[in-house]
Coordinates of C-alpha atoms and ligand atoms in Angstrom, one line a residue:
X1 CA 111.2 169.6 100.9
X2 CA 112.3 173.7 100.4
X3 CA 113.4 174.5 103.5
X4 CA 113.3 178.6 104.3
X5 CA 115.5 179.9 107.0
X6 CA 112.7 181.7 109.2
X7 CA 110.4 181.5 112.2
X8 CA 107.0 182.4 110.2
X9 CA 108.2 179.4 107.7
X10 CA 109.1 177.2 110.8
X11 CA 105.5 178.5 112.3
X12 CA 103.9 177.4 108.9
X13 CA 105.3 173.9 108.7
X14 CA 103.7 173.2 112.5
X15 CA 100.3 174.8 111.6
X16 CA 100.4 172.3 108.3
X17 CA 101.8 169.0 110.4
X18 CA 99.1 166.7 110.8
X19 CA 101.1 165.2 114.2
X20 CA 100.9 168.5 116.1
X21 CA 98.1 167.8 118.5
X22 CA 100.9 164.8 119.9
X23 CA 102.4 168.0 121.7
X24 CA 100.0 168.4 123.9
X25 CA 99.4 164.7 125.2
X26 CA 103.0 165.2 126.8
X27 CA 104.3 167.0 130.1
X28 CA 107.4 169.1 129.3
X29 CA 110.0 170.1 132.1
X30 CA 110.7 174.3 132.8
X31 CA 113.7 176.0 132.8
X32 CA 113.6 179.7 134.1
X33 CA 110.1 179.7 133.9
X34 CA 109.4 178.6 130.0
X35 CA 109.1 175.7 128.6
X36 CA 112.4 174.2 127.5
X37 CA 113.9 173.5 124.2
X38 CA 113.3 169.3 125.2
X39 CA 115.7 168.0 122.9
X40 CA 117.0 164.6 124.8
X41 CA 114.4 162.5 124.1
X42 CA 116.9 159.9 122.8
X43 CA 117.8 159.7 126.8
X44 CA 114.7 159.6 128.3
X45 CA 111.4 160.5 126.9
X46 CA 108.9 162.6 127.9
X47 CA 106.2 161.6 130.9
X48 CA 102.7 161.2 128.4
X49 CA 99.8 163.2 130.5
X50 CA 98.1 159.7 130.3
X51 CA 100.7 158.1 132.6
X52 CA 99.6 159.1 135.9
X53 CA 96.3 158.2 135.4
X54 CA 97.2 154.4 134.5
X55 CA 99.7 153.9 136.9
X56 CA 97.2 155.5 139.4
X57 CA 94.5 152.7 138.6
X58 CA 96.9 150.1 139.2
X59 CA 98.0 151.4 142.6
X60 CA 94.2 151.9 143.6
X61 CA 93.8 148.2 142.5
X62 CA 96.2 146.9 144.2
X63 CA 94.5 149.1 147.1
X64 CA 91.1 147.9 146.9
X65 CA 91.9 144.2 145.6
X66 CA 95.1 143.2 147.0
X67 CA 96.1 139.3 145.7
X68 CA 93.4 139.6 143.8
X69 CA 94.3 141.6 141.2
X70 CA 96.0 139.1 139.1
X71 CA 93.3 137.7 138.2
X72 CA 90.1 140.5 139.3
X73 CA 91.6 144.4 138.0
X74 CA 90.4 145.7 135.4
X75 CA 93.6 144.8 133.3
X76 CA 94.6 141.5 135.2
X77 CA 98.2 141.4 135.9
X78 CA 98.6 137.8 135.2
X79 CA 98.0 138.7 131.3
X80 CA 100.2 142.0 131.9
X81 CA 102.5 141.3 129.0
X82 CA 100.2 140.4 126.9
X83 CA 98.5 143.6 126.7
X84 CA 101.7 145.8 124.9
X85 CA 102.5 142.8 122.6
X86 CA 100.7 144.0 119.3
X87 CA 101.6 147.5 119.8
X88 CA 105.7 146.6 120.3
X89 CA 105.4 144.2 117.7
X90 CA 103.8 147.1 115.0
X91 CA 106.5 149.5 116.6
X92 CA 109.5 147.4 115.8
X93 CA 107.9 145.5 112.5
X94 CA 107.0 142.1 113.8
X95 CA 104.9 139.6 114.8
X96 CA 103.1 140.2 118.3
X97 CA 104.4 136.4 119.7
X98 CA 108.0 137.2 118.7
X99 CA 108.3 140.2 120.7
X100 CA 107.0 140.6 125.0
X101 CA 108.4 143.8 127.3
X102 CA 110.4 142.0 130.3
X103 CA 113.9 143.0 132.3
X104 CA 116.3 145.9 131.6
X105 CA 117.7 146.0 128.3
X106 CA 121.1 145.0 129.0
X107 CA 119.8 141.6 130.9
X108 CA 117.9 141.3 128.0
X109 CA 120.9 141.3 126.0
X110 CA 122.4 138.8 128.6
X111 CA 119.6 136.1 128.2
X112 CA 119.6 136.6 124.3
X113 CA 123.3 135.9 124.4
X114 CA 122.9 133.0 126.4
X115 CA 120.6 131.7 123.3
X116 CA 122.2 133.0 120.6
X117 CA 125.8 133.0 121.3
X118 CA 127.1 129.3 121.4
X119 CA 130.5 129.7 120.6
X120 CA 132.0 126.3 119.0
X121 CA 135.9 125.8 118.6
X122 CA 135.5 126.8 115.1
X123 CA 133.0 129.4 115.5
X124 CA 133.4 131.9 118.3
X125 CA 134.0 135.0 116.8
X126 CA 131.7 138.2 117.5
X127 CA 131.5 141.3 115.1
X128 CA 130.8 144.4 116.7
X129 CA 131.0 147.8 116.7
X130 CA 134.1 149.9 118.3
X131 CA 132.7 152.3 120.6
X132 CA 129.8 150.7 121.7
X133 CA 128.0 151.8 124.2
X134 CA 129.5 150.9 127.4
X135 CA 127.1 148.1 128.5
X136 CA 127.0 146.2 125.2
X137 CA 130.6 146.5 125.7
X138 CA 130.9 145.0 129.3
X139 CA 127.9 142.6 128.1
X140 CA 130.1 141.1 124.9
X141 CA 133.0 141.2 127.1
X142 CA 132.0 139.2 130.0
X143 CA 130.0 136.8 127.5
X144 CA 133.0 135.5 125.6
X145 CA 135.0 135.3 129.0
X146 CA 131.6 133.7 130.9
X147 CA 132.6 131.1 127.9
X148 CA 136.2 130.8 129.0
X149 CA 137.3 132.5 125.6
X150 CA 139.9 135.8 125.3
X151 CA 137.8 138.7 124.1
X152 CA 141.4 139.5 122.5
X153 CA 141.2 136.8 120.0
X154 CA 137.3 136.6 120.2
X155 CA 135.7 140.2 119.4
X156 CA 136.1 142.2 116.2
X157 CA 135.3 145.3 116.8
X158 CA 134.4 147.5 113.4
X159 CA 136.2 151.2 113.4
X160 CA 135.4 153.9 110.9
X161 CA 137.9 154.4 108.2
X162 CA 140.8 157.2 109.2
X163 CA 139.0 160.3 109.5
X164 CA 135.8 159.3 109.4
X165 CA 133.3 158.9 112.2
X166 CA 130.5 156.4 110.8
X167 CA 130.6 152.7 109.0
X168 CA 130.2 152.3 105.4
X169 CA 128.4 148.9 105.4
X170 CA 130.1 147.7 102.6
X171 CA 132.7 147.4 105.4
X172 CA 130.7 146.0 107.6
X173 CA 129.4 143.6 105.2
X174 CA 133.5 142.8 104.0
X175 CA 134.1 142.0 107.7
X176 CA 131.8 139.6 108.0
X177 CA 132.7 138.3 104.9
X178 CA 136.5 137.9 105.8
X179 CA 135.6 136.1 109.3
X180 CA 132.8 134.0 107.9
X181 CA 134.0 130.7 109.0
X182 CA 134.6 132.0 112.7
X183 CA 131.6 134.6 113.2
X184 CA 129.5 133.3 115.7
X185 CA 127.4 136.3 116.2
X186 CA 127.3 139.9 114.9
X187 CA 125.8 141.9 117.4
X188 CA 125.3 146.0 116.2
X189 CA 123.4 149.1 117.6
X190 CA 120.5 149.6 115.7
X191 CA 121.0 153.4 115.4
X192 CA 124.5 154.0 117.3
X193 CA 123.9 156.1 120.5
X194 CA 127.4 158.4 119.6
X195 CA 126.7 159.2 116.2
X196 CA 123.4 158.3 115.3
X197 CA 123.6 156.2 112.4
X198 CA 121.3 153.6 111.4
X199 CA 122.6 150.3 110.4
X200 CA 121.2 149.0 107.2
X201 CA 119.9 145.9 109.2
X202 CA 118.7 144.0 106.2
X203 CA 121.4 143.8 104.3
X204 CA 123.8 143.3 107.7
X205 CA 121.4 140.7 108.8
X206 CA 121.7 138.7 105.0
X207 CA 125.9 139.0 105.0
X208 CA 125.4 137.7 108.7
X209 CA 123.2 134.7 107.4
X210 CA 125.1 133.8 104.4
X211 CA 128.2 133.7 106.9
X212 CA 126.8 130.8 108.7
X213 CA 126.1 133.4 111.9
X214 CA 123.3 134.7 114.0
X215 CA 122.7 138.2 114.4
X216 CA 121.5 140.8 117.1
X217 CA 120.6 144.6 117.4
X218 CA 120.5 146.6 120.8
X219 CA 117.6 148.9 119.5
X220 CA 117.6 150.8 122.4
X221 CA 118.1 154.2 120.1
X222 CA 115.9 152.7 117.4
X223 CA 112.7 151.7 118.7
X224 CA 110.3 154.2 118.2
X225 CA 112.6 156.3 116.2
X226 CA 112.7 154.7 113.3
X227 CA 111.1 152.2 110.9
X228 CA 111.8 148.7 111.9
X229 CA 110.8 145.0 110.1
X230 CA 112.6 142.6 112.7
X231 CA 110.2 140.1 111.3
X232 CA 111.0 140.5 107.5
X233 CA 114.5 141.1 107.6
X234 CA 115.1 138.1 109.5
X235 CA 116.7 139.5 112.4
X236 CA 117.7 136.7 114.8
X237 CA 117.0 138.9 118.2
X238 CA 116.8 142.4 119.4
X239 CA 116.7 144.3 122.5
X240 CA 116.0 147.4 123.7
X241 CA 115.3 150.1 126.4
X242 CA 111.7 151.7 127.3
X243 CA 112.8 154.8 128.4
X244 CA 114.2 156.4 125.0
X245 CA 111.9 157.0 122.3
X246 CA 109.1 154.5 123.8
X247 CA 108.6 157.4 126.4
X248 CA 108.3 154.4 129.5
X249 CA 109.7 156.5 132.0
X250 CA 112.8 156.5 134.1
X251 CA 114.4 153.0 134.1
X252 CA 111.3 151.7 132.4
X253 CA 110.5 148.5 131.1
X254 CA 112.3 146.9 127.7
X255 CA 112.1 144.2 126.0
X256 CA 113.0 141.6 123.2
X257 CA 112.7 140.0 119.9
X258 CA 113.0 136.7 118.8
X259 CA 112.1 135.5 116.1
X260 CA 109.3 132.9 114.9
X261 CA 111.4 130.5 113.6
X262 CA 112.9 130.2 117.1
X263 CA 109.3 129.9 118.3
X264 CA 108.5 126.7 118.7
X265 CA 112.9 125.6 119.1
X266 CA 113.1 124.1 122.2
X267 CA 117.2 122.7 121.7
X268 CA 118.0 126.3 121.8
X269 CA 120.2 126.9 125.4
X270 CA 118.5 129.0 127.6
X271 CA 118.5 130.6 130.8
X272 CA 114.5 130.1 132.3
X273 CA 112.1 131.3 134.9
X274 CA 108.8 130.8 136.2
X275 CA 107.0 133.5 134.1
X276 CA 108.4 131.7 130.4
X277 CA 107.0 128.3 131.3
X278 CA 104.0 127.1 129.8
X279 CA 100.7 129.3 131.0
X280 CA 98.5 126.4 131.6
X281 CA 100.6 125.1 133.9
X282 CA 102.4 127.8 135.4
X283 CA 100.9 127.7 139.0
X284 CA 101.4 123.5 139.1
X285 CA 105.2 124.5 140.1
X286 CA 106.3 121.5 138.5
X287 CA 109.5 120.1 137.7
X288 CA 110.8 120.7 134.1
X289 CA 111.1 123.6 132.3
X290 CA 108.8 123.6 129.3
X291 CA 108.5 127.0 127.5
X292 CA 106.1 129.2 125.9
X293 CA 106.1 129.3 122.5
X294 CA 107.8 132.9 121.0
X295 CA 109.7 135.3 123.0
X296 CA 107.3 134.9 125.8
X297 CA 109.6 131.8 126.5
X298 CA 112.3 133.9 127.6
X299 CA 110.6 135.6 130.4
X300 CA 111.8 135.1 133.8
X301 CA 110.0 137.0 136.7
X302 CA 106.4 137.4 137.2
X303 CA 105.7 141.4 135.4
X304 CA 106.2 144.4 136.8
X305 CA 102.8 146.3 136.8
X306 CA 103.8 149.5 137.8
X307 CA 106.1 150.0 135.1
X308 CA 104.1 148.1 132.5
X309 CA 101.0 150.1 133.2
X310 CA 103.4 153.5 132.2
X311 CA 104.4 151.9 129.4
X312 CA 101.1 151.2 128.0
X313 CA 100.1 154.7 128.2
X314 CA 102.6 155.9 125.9
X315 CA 102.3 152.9 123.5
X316 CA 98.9 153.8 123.1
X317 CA 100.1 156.9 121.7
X318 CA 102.2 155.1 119.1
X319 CA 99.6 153.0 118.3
X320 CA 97.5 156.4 117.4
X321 CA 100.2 158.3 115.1
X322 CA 102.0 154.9 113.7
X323 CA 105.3 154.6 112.7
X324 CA 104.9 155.4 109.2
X325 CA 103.5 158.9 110.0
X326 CA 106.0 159.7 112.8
X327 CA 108.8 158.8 110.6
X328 CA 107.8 160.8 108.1
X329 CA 107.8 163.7 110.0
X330 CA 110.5 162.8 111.5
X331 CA 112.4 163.5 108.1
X332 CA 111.5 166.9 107.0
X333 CA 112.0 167.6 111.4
X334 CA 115.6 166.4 111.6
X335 CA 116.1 167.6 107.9
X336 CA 115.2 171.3 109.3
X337 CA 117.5 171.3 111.9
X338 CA 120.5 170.1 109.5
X339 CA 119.6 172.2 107.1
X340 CA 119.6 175.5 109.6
X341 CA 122.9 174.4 111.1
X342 CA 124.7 174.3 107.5
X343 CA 123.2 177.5 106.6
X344 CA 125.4 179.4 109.9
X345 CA 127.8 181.3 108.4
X346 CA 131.4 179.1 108.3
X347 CA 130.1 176.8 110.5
X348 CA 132.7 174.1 109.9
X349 CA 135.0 176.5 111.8
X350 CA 132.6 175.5 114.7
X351 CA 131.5 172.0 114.2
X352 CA 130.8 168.9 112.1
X353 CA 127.9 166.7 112.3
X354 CA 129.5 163.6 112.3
X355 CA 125.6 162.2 112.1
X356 CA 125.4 160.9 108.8
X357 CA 124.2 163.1 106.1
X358 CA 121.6 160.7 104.3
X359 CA 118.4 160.7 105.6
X360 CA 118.0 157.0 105.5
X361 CA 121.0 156.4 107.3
X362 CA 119.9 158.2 110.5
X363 CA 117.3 158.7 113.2
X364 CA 116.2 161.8 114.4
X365 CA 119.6 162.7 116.5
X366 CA 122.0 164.9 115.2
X367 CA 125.6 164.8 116.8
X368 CA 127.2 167.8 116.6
X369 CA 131.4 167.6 116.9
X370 CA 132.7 170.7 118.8
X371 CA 136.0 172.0 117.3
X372 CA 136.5 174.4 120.1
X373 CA 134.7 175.4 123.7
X374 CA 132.4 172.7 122.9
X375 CA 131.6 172.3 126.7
X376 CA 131.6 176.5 127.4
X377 CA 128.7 176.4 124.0
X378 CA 126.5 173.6 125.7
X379 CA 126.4 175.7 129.2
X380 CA 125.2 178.5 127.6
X381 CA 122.1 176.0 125.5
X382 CA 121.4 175.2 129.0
X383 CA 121.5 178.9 130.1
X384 CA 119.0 179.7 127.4
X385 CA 116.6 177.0 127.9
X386 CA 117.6 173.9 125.4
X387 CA 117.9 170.3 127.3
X388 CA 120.3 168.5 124.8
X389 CA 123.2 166.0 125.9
X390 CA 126.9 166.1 125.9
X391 CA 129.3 163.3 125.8
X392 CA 132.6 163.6 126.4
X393 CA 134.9 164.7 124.0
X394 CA 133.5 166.8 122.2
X395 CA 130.4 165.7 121.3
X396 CA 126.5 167.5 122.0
X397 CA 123.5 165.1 120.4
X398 CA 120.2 167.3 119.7
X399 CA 117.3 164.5 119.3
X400 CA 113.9 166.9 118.2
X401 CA 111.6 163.7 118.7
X402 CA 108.5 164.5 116.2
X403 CA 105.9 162.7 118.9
X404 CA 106.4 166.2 120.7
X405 CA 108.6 168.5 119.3
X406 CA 108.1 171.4 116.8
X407 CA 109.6 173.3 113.8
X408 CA 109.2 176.4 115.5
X409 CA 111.4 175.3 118.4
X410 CA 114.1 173.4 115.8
X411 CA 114.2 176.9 114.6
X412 CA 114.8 178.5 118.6
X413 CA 117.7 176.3 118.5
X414 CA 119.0 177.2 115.7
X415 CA 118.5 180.6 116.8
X416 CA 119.9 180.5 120.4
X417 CA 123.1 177.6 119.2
X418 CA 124.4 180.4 116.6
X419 CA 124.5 182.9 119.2
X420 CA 126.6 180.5 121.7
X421 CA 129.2 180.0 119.0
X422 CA 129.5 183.4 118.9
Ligands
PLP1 C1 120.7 153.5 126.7 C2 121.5 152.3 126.3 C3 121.8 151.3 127.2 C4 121.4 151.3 128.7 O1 121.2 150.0 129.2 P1 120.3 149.7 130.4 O2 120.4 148.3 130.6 O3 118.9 150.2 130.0 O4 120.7 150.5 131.6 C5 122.5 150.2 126.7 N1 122.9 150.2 125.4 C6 122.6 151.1 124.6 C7 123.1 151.0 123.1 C8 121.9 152.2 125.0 O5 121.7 153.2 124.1

């Protein structure tokens, strides 16, 4: 798309987007008065109007029905997780039994590890990347040392090439290559949380394969961000976070992929719960494990309903725009935005954006390296109304999440961040 460097042409490209109702099926937080510049939604996504409403039937179920609302609401709990399966499954490209919502994402990346990391004398190695985020760090760490290995002689952790700030996957891809006989698992982000690039799963997931290893992703910056096919590129699991693009609310629910060729595998090891056993025979509280088929086989606890029920009201409105649509926009959105910050006037004086450059190889985050008063330029974005996110050194990540956000304000920021670098 020709891009035009002004407020009537950001105005335009709203009044022509076919998403822009979206906007207005979300609640958006004030700052002196006006309705901020909301770009954090790669944090925590905005509250849906629809989620008060759901959560509030739930609670007046409860009220009116007590115990018997697993079986007697009008959505019974006992099926809880059944009811977001085909709408997670279309959101990260699979099949609804390989994917359920359960846990936190990183115990979720716990019980995956404890399935798909089975480190051998041979083959105990895990790829990652450097710089993960800190809980896949401490997860990976404490896995290969829960095994009794070294993480010194265990993880590989993948650095940019001197001076740069993102991956080229052909050295990802070498690296797996050149450890192929010891690789246990590669485990990645699927878009990294620092810089925002998207892994090229597919061909990641193929090296991983052909190396004799299994593979993961933490999607936890990817789902609902970008477009996913867990199912088709063969990805072994994947985990993620609700309360990022998936808009699930504060320390909402996540969940996991597995997929269907694990389905029906009952050798692999696993760490089980009431809630994965077999549904027919659930309540029998019998002895012996036997799971459900898929990834609802790796539930443990009974679901939460509270923050299922807030989930579901934001996944409806996926299952309205669909991925396909929202990435789309999500393009020419993020594409704006890069293409107003290039046209400031010497900006590399002021800042890189180590994000990378191709459109494919990114979300909808920018991240925007500070060369100077990095910190002193984000304070005033907050002074003048923009919620955007700064991470230590140097580093403030603007996410305009096209569910919600607009042309017209990528074009305020533009406005207001060329004036603070003043
Ligand atoms: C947000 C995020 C997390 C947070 O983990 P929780 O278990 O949800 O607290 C972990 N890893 C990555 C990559 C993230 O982006």
């Amino acid at each position: 798309m020709k891009f035009e460097p002004s407020l009537s042409f950001a105005r335009k490209l709203d009044r022509q987007d076919p998403l822009r109702s979206f906007r207005s099926k979300f609640l958006f937080p004030k700052m002196n008065n006006r309705t901020a510049i909301y770009f954090t939604g790669n944090s925590l996504g905005l509250q849906p109007k629809a989620t008060k409403k759901i959560v509030d039937e739930e609670l007046s179920d409860w009220a009116k029905l007590g115990v018997e609302g697993h079986l007697h609401s009008r959505r019974p709990w006992l099926y809880y997780h059944k009811f977001s399966k085909k709408l997670l499954a279309k959101i990260v490209g699979a099949k609804p039994g390989e994917v359920v919502a359960m846990n936190q994402l990183t115990v979720n990346l716990h019980l995956m590890m404890a399935s798909f990391y089975r480190p051998t004398e041979k083959r105990y190695k895990i790829i990652t990347e450097a710089g993960a985020f800190s809980s896949d760090q401490y997860a990976v760490e404490s896995q290969i040392k829960f095994h009794g290995l070294n993480p010194a002689h265990t993880l590989i952790e993948l650095s940019p090439r001197p001076g740069e700030y993102t991956l080229h996957t052909e050295d990802i891809l070498k690296s797996i290559t050149e450890n192929k006989n010891e690789t246990a698992l590669v485990m990645l982000g699927g878009v990294q949380y620092y810089t925002g690039q998207f892994f090229d799963i597919r061909k990641i997931t193929q090296a991983a394969h052909r190396a004799g290893a299994m593979v993961g992703f933490d999607l936890a910056h990817a789902a609902g961000n970008v477009s996913l096919h867990l199912h088709k590129d063969e990805v072994d699991f994947a985990v993620w976070c609700g309360y990022k693009y998936l808009n699930s609310g504060p320390g909402g629910l996540a969940g996991v992929f597995v997929h269907e060729k694990y389905a029906a595998d009952n050798t692999l090891a696993r760490l089980a719960g009431w809630w994965g056993h077999t549904e027919k025979e659930r309540f029998q509280m019998k002895k012996g494990f036997r799971p459900m088929p898929g990834a609802d086989g790796w539930q443990l606890s009974n679901f939460p309903i509270l923050s299922g029920a807030a989930q579901l009201a934001s996944l409806k409105i996926f299952e309205e725009v669909g991925m396909p649509a929202l990435r789309k926009k999500s393009l020419n959105l993020t594409g704006y935005l890069e293409y107003l910050l290039k046209s400031i006037p010497h900006f590399e004086n002021h800042f890189s954006i180590i994000t990378p450059s191709n459109p494919q190889a990114r979300g909808c985050q920018l991240s925007l390296l500070m060369k100077k008063n990095g910190k002193k330029i984000f304070d005033r974005l907050t002074q003048a109304g923009v919620i955007a996110d700064w991470r230590e050194p140097g580093v403030i990540r603007v996410a305009p999440v096209p569910l919600y956000n607009t042309f017209e304000e990528v074009f305020m920021f533009a406005e207001i961040f060329k004036n603070a670098i003043r």
